[in-house]
PDB file of C-alpha atoms in Angstrom:
ATOM      1  CA  UNK A   6     122.509 140.913  45.625  1.00  0.00           C
ATOM      2  CA  UNK A   7     122.579 144.086  48.027  1.00  0.00           C
ATOM      3  CA  UNK A   8     123.045 144.267  51.371  1.00  0.00           C
ATOM      4  CA  UNK A   9     119.559 145.445  52.129  1.00  0.00           C
ATOM      5  CA  UNK A  10     117.926 143.209  50.395  1.00  0.00           C
ATOM      6  CA  UNK A  11     119.794 139.699  51.629  1.00  0.00           C
ATOM      7  CA  UNK A  12     119.121 141.398  55.178  1.00  0.00           C
ATOM      8  CA  UNK A  13     115.809 141.768  54.441  1.00  0.00           C
ATOM      9  CA  UNK A  14     115.605 137.968  53.462  1.00  0.00           C
ATOM     10  CA  UNK A  15     117.447 137.542  57.117  1.00  0.00           C
ATOM     11  CA  UNK A  16     115.045 138.856  58.845  1.00  0.00           C
ATOM     12  CA  UNK A  17     111.722 137.687  56.547  1.00  0.00           C
ATOM     13  CA  UNK A  18     113.288 133.591  57.516  1.00  0.00           C
ATOM     14  CA  UNK A  19     114.131 135.189  61.439  1.00  0.00           C
ATOM     15  CA  UNK A  20     110.678 136.283  61.755  1.00  0.00           C
ATOM     16  CA  UNK A  21     108.908 132.828  60.128  1.00  0.00           C
ATOM     17  CA  UNK A  22     110.822 130.177  62.202  1.00  0.00           C
ATOM     18  CA  UNK A  23     109.676 132.702  65.720  1.00  0.00           C
ATOM     19  CA  UNK A  24     106.292 132.307  64.521  1.00  0.00           C
ATOM     20  CA  UNK A  25     107.262 128.545  64.190  1.00  0.00           C
ATOM     21  CA  UNK A  26     108.785 128.435  67.279  1.00  0.00           C
ATOM     22  CA  UNK A  27     106.228 130.463  69.272  1.00  0.00           C
ATOM     23  CA  UNK A  28     103.299 128.941  67.489  1.00  0.00           C
ATOM     24  CA  UNK A  29     105.049 125.383  68.780  1.00  0.00           C
ATOM     25  CA  UNK A  30     105.239 127.424  72.749  1.00  0.00           C
ATOM     26  CA  UNK A  31     101.178 128.034  72.781  1.00  0.00           C
ATOM     27  CA  UNK A  32     100.447 124.566  72.088  1.00  0.00           C
ATOM     28  CA  UNK A  33     102.379 122.611  73.760  1.00  0.00           C
ATOM     29  CA  UNK A  34     100.387 124.711  76.948  1.00  0.00           C
ATOM     30  CA  UNK A  35      97.515 123.830  75.413  1.00  0.00           C
ATOM     31  CA  UNK A  36      98.312 120.235  75.356  1.00  0.00           C
ATOM     32  CA  UNK A  37      99.397 120.746  78.946  1.00  0.00           C
ATOM     33  CA  UNK A  38      96.402 122.322  80.333  1.00  0.00           C
ATOM     34  CA  UNK A  39      94.031 119.837  78.451  1.00  0.00           C
ATOM     35  CA  UNK A  40      95.750 117.251  79.298  1.00  0.00           C
ATOM     36  CA  UNK A  41      95.923 117.912  83.109  1.00  0.00           C
ATOM     37  CA  UNK A  42      92.276 118.363  83.667  1.00  0.00           C
ATOM     38  CA  UNK A  43      91.778 114.861  81.515  1.00  0.00           C
ATOM     39  CA  UNK A  44      93.447 112.946  84.002  1.00  0.00           C
ATOM     40  CA  UNK A  45      92.659 112.169  87.811  1.00  0.00           C
ATOM     41  CA  UNK A  46      94.784 112.377  90.547  1.00  0.00           C
ATOM     42  CA  UNK A  47      93.850 110.507  93.427  1.00  0.00           C
ATOM     43  CA  UNK A  48      92.972 111.648  96.401  1.00  0.00           C
ATOM     44  CA  UNK A  49      92.592 110.035 100.338  1.00  0.00           C
ATOM     45  CA  UNK A  50      88.815 109.181 100.053  1.00  0.00           C
ATOM     46  CA  UNK A  51      89.110 107.781  96.204  1.00  0.00           C
ATOM     47  CA  UNK A  52      88.788 103.987  95.209  1.00  0.00           C
ATOM     48  CA  UNK A  53      92.249 102.860  94.043  1.00  0.00           C
ATOM     49  CA  UNK A  54      92.952 101.589  90.349  1.00  0.00           C
ATOM     50  CA  UNK A  55      93.169  97.396  89.912  1.00  0.00           C
ATOM     51  CA  UNK A  56      96.217  96.286  88.024  1.00  0.00           C
ATOM     52  CA  UNK A  57      98.230  93.193  87.584  1.00  0.00           C
ATOM     53  CA  UNK A  58     101.213  92.628  88.378  1.00  0.00           C
ATOM     54  CA  UNK A  59     103.477  89.654  88.325  1.00  0.00           C
ATOM     55  CA  UNK A  60     106.279  89.733  91.679  1.00  0.00           C
ATOM     56  CA  UNK A  61     109.420  88.515  90.652  1.00  0.00           C
ATOM     57  CA  UNK A  62     109.083  85.047  91.897  1.00  0.00           C
ATOM     58  CA  UNK A  63     106.316  84.205  88.928  1.00  0.00           C
ATOM     59  CA  UNK A  64     103.733  85.102  90.287  1.00  0.00           C
ATOM     60  CA  UNK A  65     100.310  87.557  89.516  1.00  0.00           C
ATOM     61  CA  UNK A  66      99.394  90.447  91.988  1.00  0.00           C
ATOM     62  CA  UNK A  67      95.814  91.781  91.311  1.00  0.00           C
ATOM     63  CA  UNK A  68      94.938  94.613  94.322  1.00  0.00           C
ATOM     64  CA  UNK A  69      91.299  93.236  94.079  1.00  0.00           C
ATOM     65  CA  UNK A  70      92.194  90.264  95.052  1.00  0.00           C
ATOM     66  CA  UNK A  71      92.424  92.020  98.766  1.00  0.00           C
ATOM     67  CA  UNK A  72      89.945  92.624  99.271  1.00  0.00           C
ATOM     68  CA  UNK A  73      88.934  92.185 103.413  1.00  0.00           C
ATOM     69  CA  UNK A  74      92.344  93.512 103.586  1.00  0.00           C
ATOM     70  CA  UNK A  75      94.690  96.647 103.897  1.00  0.00           C
ATOM     71  CA  UNK A  76      97.798  97.160 102.027  1.00  0.00           C
ATOM     72  CA  UNK A  77     100.885  99.133 102.092  1.00  0.00           C
ATOM     73  CA  UNK A  78     101.491  99.714  98.514  1.00  0.00           C
ATOM     74  CA  UNK A  79     104.790 100.891  97.769  1.00  0.00           C
ATOM     75  CA  UNK A  80     106.593 101.930  94.383  1.00  0.00           C
ATOM     76  CA  UNK A  81     110.427 102.461  95.253  1.00  0.00           C
ATOM     77  CA  UNK A  82     113.293 102.885  92.456  1.00  0.00           C
ATOM     78  CA  UNK A  83     116.776 101.368  93.779  1.00  0.00           C
ATOM     79  CA  UNK A  84     118.346 104.358  92.771  1.00  0.00           C
ATOM     80  CA  UNK A  85     116.378 106.209  95.423  1.00  0.00           C
ATOM     81  CA  UNK A  86     118.084 106.814  98.993  1.00  0.00           C
ATOM     82  CA  UNK A  87     115.096 106.534 100.751  1.00  0.00           C
ATOM     83  CA  UNK A  88     113.579 103.383  99.947  1.00  0.00           C
ATOM     84  CA  UNK A  89     116.660 101.895 100.195  1.00  0.00           C
ATOM     85  CA  UNK A  90     116.388 103.164 104.354  1.00  0.00           C
ATOM     86  CA  UNK A  91     112.753 102.333 104.349  1.00  0.00           C
ATOM     87  CA  UNK A  92     112.787  98.309 103.246  1.00  0.00           C
ATOM     88  CA  UNK A  93     114.252  96.808 105.745  1.00  0.00           C
ATOM     89  CA  UNK A  94     111.503  98.368 108.599  1.00  0.00           C
ATOM     90  CA  UNK A  95     108.735  96.804 105.473  1.00  0.00           C
ATOM     91  CA  UNK A  96     110.716  93.943 105.974  1.00  0.00           C
ATOM     92  CA  UNK A  97     111.054  94.177 109.441  1.00  0.00           C
ATOM     93  CA  UNK A  98     106.678  95.331 109.573  1.00  0.00           C
ATOM     94  CA  UNK A  99     104.918  92.179 106.959  1.00  0.00           C
ATOM     95  CA  UNK A 100     106.690  90.898 108.954  1.00  0.00           C
ATOM     96  CA  UNK A 101     104.248  91.453 112.086  1.00  0.00           C
ATOM     97  CA  UNK A 102     101.614  92.306 110.044  1.00  0.00           C
ATOM     98  CA  UNK A 103     101.054  89.332 107.742  1.00  0.00           C
ATOM     99  CA  UNK A 104      98.806  87.826 110.112  1.00  0.00           C
ATOM    100  CA  UNK A 105      97.028  90.127 111.243  1.00  0.00           C
ATOM    101  CA  UNK A 106      95.539  91.185 107.017  1.00  0.00           C
ATOM    102  CA  UNK A 107      97.563  93.724 106.028  1.00  0.00           C
ATOM    103  CA  UNK A 108      99.769  92.671 102.941  1.00  0.00           C
ATOM    104  CA  UNK A 109     102.847  94.702 101.311  1.00  0.00           C
ATOM    105  CA  UNK A 110     103.354  94.626  98.060  1.00  0.00           C
ATOM    106  CA  UNK A 111     106.518  96.604  96.387  1.00  0.00           C
ATOM    107  CA  UNK A 112     106.771  98.658  93.202  1.00  0.00           C
ATOM    108  CA  UNK A 113     109.584  98.731  91.538  1.00  0.00           C
ATOM    109  CA  UNK A 114     109.582 101.359  88.817  1.00  0.00           C
ATOM    110  CA  UNK A 115     113.097 101.523  86.647  1.00  0.00           C
ATOM    111  CA  UNK A 116     115.178  98.693  87.304  1.00  0.00           C
ATOM    112  CA  UNK A 117     115.332  95.347  85.403  1.00  0.00           C
ATOM    113  CA  UNK A 118     114.762  92.911  87.134  1.00  0.00           C
ATOM    114  CA  UNK A 119     118.189  91.280  87.628  1.00  0.00           C
ATOM    115  CA  UNK A 120     118.938  94.869  89.490  1.00  0.00           C
ATOM    116  CA  UNK A 121     115.487  94.549  91.073  1.00  0.00           C
ATOM    117  CA  UNK A 122     116.272  90.813  92.786  1.00  0.00           C
ATOM    118  CA  UNK A 123     120.285  91.987  92.950  1.00  0.00           C
ATOM    119  CA  UNK A 124     118.288  94.907  95.816  1.00  0.00           C
ATOM    120  CA  UNK A 125     116.036  92.460  97.122  1.00  0.00           C
ATOM    121  CA  UNK A 126     118.259  89.538  98.283  1.00  0.00           C
ATOM    122  CA  UNK A 127     120.883  92.150  99.267  1.00  0.00           C
ATOM    123  CA  UNK A 128     118.110  94.006 101.238  1.00  0.00           C
ATOM    124  CA  UNK A 129     116.650  89.917 102.266  1.00  0.00           C
ATOM    125  CA  UNK A 130     113.063  90.786 101.937  1.00  0.00           C
ATOM    126  CA  UNK A 131     110.344  87.829 101.776  1.00  0.00           C
ATOM    127  CA  UNK A 132     107.262  90.695 100.378  1.00  0.00           C
ATOM    128  CA  UNK A 133     106.192  90.542  96.949  1.00  0.00           C
ATOM    129  CA  UNK A 134     107.993  92.898  94.809  1.00  0.00           C
ATOM    130  CA  UNK A 135     106.455  93.412  91.394  1.00  0.00           C
ATOM    131  CA  UNK A 136     107.693  95.223  88.414  1.00  0.00           C
ATOM    132  CA  UNK A 137     105.977  97.644  86.426  1.00  0.00           C
ATOM    133  CA  UNK A 138     107.541  98.319  82.830  1.00  0.00           C
ATOM    134  CA  UNK A 139     105.294 100.268  81.370  1.00  0.00           C
ATOM    135  CA  UNK A 140     104.813 102.551  84.014  1.00  0.00           C
ATOM    136  CA  UNK A 141     100.750 101.691  84.077  1.00  0.00           C
ATOM    137  CA  UNK A 142     100.148 101.140  87.256  1.00  0.00           C
ATOM    138  CA  UNK A 143     102.985 104.196  88.364  1.00  0.00           C
ATOM    139  CA  UNK A 144     100.730 106.857  85.442  1.00  0.00           C
ATOM    140  CA  UNK A 145      97.366 105.301  86.923  1.00  0.00           C
ATOM    141  CA  UNK A 146      98.044 106.552  90.968  1.00  0.00           C
ATOM    142  CA  UNK A 147      99.873 109.703  89.981  1.00  0.00           C
ATOM    143  CA  UNK A 148     102.605 108.088  91.169  1.00  0.00           C
ATOM    144  CA  UNK A 149     106.437 110.523  90.199  1.00  0.00           C
ATOM    145  CA  UNK A 150     108.776 110.320  93.628  1.00  0.00           C
ATOM    146  CA  UNK A 151     109.257 108.072  95.490  1.00  0.00           C
ATOM    147  CA  UNK A 152     108.769 106.623  97.485  1.00  0.00           C
ATOM    148  CA  UNK A 153     105.451 106.941  97.794  1.00  0.00           C
ATOM    149  CA  UNK A 154     103.304 104.382  99.664  1.00  0.00           C
ATOM    150  CA  UNK A 155      99.216 105.172  99.589  1.00  0.00           C
ATOM    151  CA  UNK A 156      98.030 103.146 102.598  1.00  0.00           C
ATOM    152  CA  UNK A 157      94.704 101.225 100.845  1.00  0.00           C
ATOM    153  CA  UNK A 158      91.839  99.407 103.493  1.00  0.00           C
ATOM    154  CA  UNK A 159      89.916  96.896 103.294  1.00  0.00           C
ATOM    155  CA  UNK A 160      87.002  98.200 101.299  1.00  0.00           C
ATOM    156  CA  UNK A 161      89.893  99.000  98.913  1.00  0.00           C
ATOM    157  CA  UNK A 162      89.875 102.642  98.984  1.00  0.00           C
ATOM    158  CA  UNK A 163      93.032 104.676  99.490  1.00  0.00           C
ATOM    159  CA  UNK A 164      93.367 105.839 103.106  1.00  0.00           C
ATOM    160  CA  UNK A 165      96.559 107.591 102.596  1.00  0.00           C
ATOM    161  CA  UNK A 166      99.522 109.001 100.260  1.00  0.00           C
ATOM    162  CA  UNK A 167     102.444 109.065 101.604  1.00  0.00           C
ATOM    163  CA  UNK A 168     105.142 110.839  99.280  1.00  0.00           C
ATOM    164  CA  UNK A 169     108.216 110.799 101.856  1.00  0.00           C
ATOM    165  CA  UNK A 170     110.451 108.088 103.044  1.00  0.00           C
ATOM    166  CA  UNK A 171     109.551 106.585 106.032  1.00  0.00           C
ATOM    167  CA  UNK A 172     111.381 105.213 109.777  1.00  0.00           C
ATOM    168  CA  UNK A 173     110.737 102.148 111.689  1.00  0.00           C
ATOM    169  CA  UNK A 174     107.902 103.608 113.433  1.00  0.00           C
ATOM    170  CA  UNK A 175     105.937 105.165 110.627  1.00  0.00           C
ATOM    171  CA  UNK A 176     105.794 101.939 108.759  1.00  0.00           C
ATOM    172  CA  UNK A 177     103.590 100.173 111.794  1.00  0.00           C
ATOM    173  CA  UNK A 178     101.582 103.354 112.387  1.00  0.00           C
ATOM    174  CA  UNK A 179     100.131 102.896 108.882  1.00  0.00           C
ATOM    175  CA  UNK A 180     100.227  99.655 108.638  1.00  0.00           C
ATOM    176  CA  UNK A 181      97.974  99.809 111.995  1.00  0.00           C
ATOM    177  CA  UNK A 182      95.750 102.301 110.554  1.00  0.00           C
ATOM    178  CA  UNK A 183      94.590  99.597 107.720  1.00  0.00           C
ATOM    179  CA  UNK A 184      94.256  96.840 109.775  1.00  0.00           C
ATOM    180  CA  UNK A 185      91.015  95.374 109.590  1.00  0.00           C
ATOM    181  CA  UNK A 186      88.673  95.192 112.759  1.00  0.00           C
TER     182      UNK A 186
END
């Protein structure tokens, strides 16, 4: 085989590879556009999707069972610095608002049970901590950054979506905003 024939053969192979890569990229772009259109993004005013998760003590928490009360739904991970900062504030406010009809439900993302229990014990947390092992609740709520807090009113409607860490005063104000009258 001459050098010209070898060059022509290599050129054909490159052309085939480039064509395949182009079609794969085109398919990925189309998939991203189509899947984005079908994904419902939650917003303030939407009914909060119901879910059922088990906490670290083995208790089942179903969001719909909190109807008539406010829910401070917090998604967190032990590796998240803002999550670590806000947890003691959440603990303080949970004690303040529990008798006022506002409950904290913390949902751990991506930690092992042992890691979540160690974190709970290290911070002395007493509010329920559930684990979203398959991340179905995280996906239903479109949670990307951690921490994310969803404030849900007594009617099960989303009042606010907060995608940053909170200080104690902000947590108190958030809990007041969903306190049943």
